[in-house]
Amino acid sequence: METIYWLISYVVIINIIAFIVMGIDKWKAKKRAWRIPEATLFILAGVGGSIGSIAGMYLFRHKTKHRSFTWGMPAILIIQIILIALLFFLPGEIKLL
């Protein structure tokens, strides 16, 4: 049970961070300031922040014209969902619970 608590806490925190970073990058784009690298935005999505990244992308209307983001972020989310499903439904000792 403790493992699930830490896993959920991590996912919530990384999604909040990804959402905020997407908003900061949009703000910096408007101010023509130093920008957050696109690789950083994808890394945050890849380590569990895909929902926050997608929400920030559409709420802030940021990177929505870039195919790498409009296709890439949902693709990362789908891959993460598949991996989580495999962890829960595969037989054996791989399970976290």
mmCIF file of C-alpha atoms in Angstrom:
data_model
loop_
_atom_site.group_PDB
_atom_site.id
_atom_site.type_symbol
_atom_site.label_atom_id
_atom_site.label_comp_id
_atom_site.label_asym_id
_atom_site.label_seq_id
_atom_site.Cartn_x
_atom_site.Cartn_y
_atom_site.Cartn_z
ATOM 1 C CA MET A 1 0.000 0.000 0.000
ATOM 2 C CA GLU A 2 2.869 2.349 0.761
ATOM 3 C CA THR A 3 4.269 1.814 -2.743
ATOM 4 C CA ILE A 4 1.028 2.999 -4.320
ATOM 5 C CA TYR A 5 1.023 6.107 -2.118
ATOM 6 C CA TRP A 6 4.530 7.075 -3.260
ATOM 7 C CA LEU A 7 3.754 6.258 -6.889
ATOM 8 C CA ILE A 8 0.585 8.364 -6.920
ATOM 9 C CA SER A 9 2.377 11.199 -5.109
ATOM 10 C CA TYR A 10 5.164 11.129 -7.697
ATOM 11 C CA VAL A 11 2.747 11.163 -10.638
ATOM 12 C CA VAL A 12 0.744 14.065 -9.192
ATOM 13 C CA ILE A 13 3.873 16.119 -8.447
ATOM 14 C CA ILE A 14 5.551 15.505 -11.830
ATOM 15 C CA ASN A 15 2.329 16.427 -13.650
ATOM 16 C CA ILE A 16 2.011 19.665 -11.683
ATOM 17 C CA ILE A 17 5.641 20.479 -12.504
ATOM 18 C CA ALA A 18 5.145 19.688 -16.214
ATOM 19 C CA PHE A 19 2.013 21.851 -16.311
ATOM 20 C CA ILE A 20 3.778 24.777 -14.637
ATOM 21 C CA VAL A 21 6.855 24.476 -16.866
ATOM 22 C CA MET A 22 4.639 24.557 -19.973
ATOM 23 C CA GLY A 23 3.022 27.750 -18.650
ATOM 24 C CA ILE A 24 6.392 29.318 -17.863
ATOM 25 C CA ASP A 25 7.654 28.532 -21.364
ATOM 26 C CA LYS A 26 4.560 30.150 -22.895
ATOM 27 C CA TRP A 27 5.065 33.242 -20.733
ATOM 28 C CA LYS A 28 8.723 33.409 -21.782
ATOM 29 C CA ALA A 29 7.706 33.060 -25.430
ATOM 30 C CA LYS A 30 5.428 36.079 -25.126
ATOM 31 C CA LYS A 31 8.213 38.101 -23.462
ATOM 32 C CA ARG A 32 10.786 36.897 -26.021
ATOM 33 C CA ALA A 33 12.925 35.705 -23.128
ATOM 34 C CA TRP A 34 15.214 32.689 -22.787
ATOM 35 C CA ARG A 35 13.118 29.589 -23.474
ATOM 36 C CA ILE A 36 12.921 26.166 -21.917
ATOM 37 C CA PRO A 37 14.348 23.613 -24.377
ATOM 38 C CA GLU A 38 11.813 21.373 -26.110
ATOM 39 C CA ALA A 39 13.827 18.359 -24.960
ATOM 40 C CA THR A 40 13.136 19.357 -21.352
ATOM 41 C CA LEU A 41 9.398 19.519 -22.048
ATOM 42 C CA PHE A 42 9.505 16.033 -23.584
ATOM 43 C CA ILE A 43 11.618 14.651 -20.734
ATOM 44 C CA LEU A 44 9.085 15.901 -18.182
ATOM 45 C CA ALA A 45 6.329 14.195 -20.162
ATOM 46 C CA GLY A 46 8.374 11.026 -20.510
ATOM 47 C CA VAL A 47 9.090 10.648 -16.800
ATOM 48 C CA GLY A 48 5.398 10.701 -15.960
ATOM 49 C CA GLY A 49 4.196 14.249 -16.600
ATOM 50 C CA SER A 50 2.415 13.641 -19.881
ATOM 51 C CA ILE A 51 -1.047 14.550 -18.590
ATOM 52 C CA GLY A 52 0.226 17.812 -17.106
ATOM 53 C CA SER A 53 2.143 18.578 -20.297
ATOM 54 C CA ILE A 54 -0.895 17.977 -22.500
ATOM 55 C CA ALA A 55 -3.150 19.998 -20.191
ATOM 56 C CA GLY A 56 -0.650 22.876 -20.131
ATOM 57 C CA MET A 57 -0.153 22.689 -23.870
ATOM 58 C CA TYR A 58 -3.837 23.205 -24.574
ATOM 59 C CA LEU A 59 -4.720 25.469 -21.650
ATOM 60 C CA PHE A 60 -1.879 27.883 -22.419
ATOM 61 C CA ARG A 61 -2.216 27.314 -26.199
ATOM 62 C CA HIS A 62 1.466 26.519 -26.337
ATOM 63 C CA LYS A 63 3.176 24.311 -28.922
ATOM 64 C CA THR A 64 -0.202 23.324 -30.374
ATOM 65 C CA LYS A 65 0.997 24.026 -33.945
ATOM 66 C CA HIS A 66 4.016 21.758 -33.571
ATOM 67 C CA ARG A 67 3.308 18.229 -34.820
ATOM 68 C CA SER A 68 6.036 16.846 -32.597
ATOM 69 C CA PHE A 69 3.998 18.029 -29.613
ATOM 70 C CA THR A 70 0.437 17.410 -30.830
ATOM 71 C CA TRP A 71 1.358 13.835 -31.775
ATOM 72 C CA GLY A 72 4.289 13.228 -29.446
ATOM 73 C CA MET A 73 2.721 14.107 -26.098
ATOM 74 C CA PRO A 74 -0.357 11.890 -26.605
ATOM 75 C CA ALA A 75 1.932 9.107 -27.886
ATOM 76 C CA ILE A 76 3.965 9.317 -24.675
ATOM 77 C CA LEU A 77 0.754 9.146 -22.634
ATOM 78 C CA ILE A 78 -0.457 6.076 -24.553
ATOM 79 C CA ILE A 79 2.890 4.334 -24.024
ATOM 80 C CA GLN A 80 2.724 5.126 -20.299
ATOM 81 C CA ILE A 81 -0.821 3.749 -20.045
ATOM 82 C CA ILE A 82 0.261 0.546 -21.791
ATOM 83 C CA LEU A 83 3.257 0.145 -19.468
ATOM 84 C CA ILE A 84 1.102 0.670 -16.372
ATOM 85 C CA ALA A 85 -1.457 -1.830 -17.661
ATOM 86 C CA LEU A 86 1.292 -4.370 -18.273
ATOM 87 C CA LEU A 87 2.604 -3.920 -14.725
ATOM 88 C CA PHE A 88 -0.825 -4.559 -13.238
ATOM 89 C CA PHE A 89 -2.009 -7.360 -15.506
ATOM 90 C CA LEU A 90 1.107 -9.395 -16.258
ATOM 91 C CA PRO A 91 1.466 -12.534 -14.176
ATOM 92 C CA GLY A 92 4.580 -13.059 -12.155
ATOM 93 C CA GLU A 93 6.661 -11.281 -9.588
ATOM 94 C CA ILE A 94 7.033 -8.032 -11.546
ATOM 95 C CA LYS A 95 3.999 -6.505 -9.848
ATOM 96 C CA LEU A 96 4.394 -3.464 -7.604
ATOM 97 C CA LEU A 97 1.386 -4.304 -5.457
#
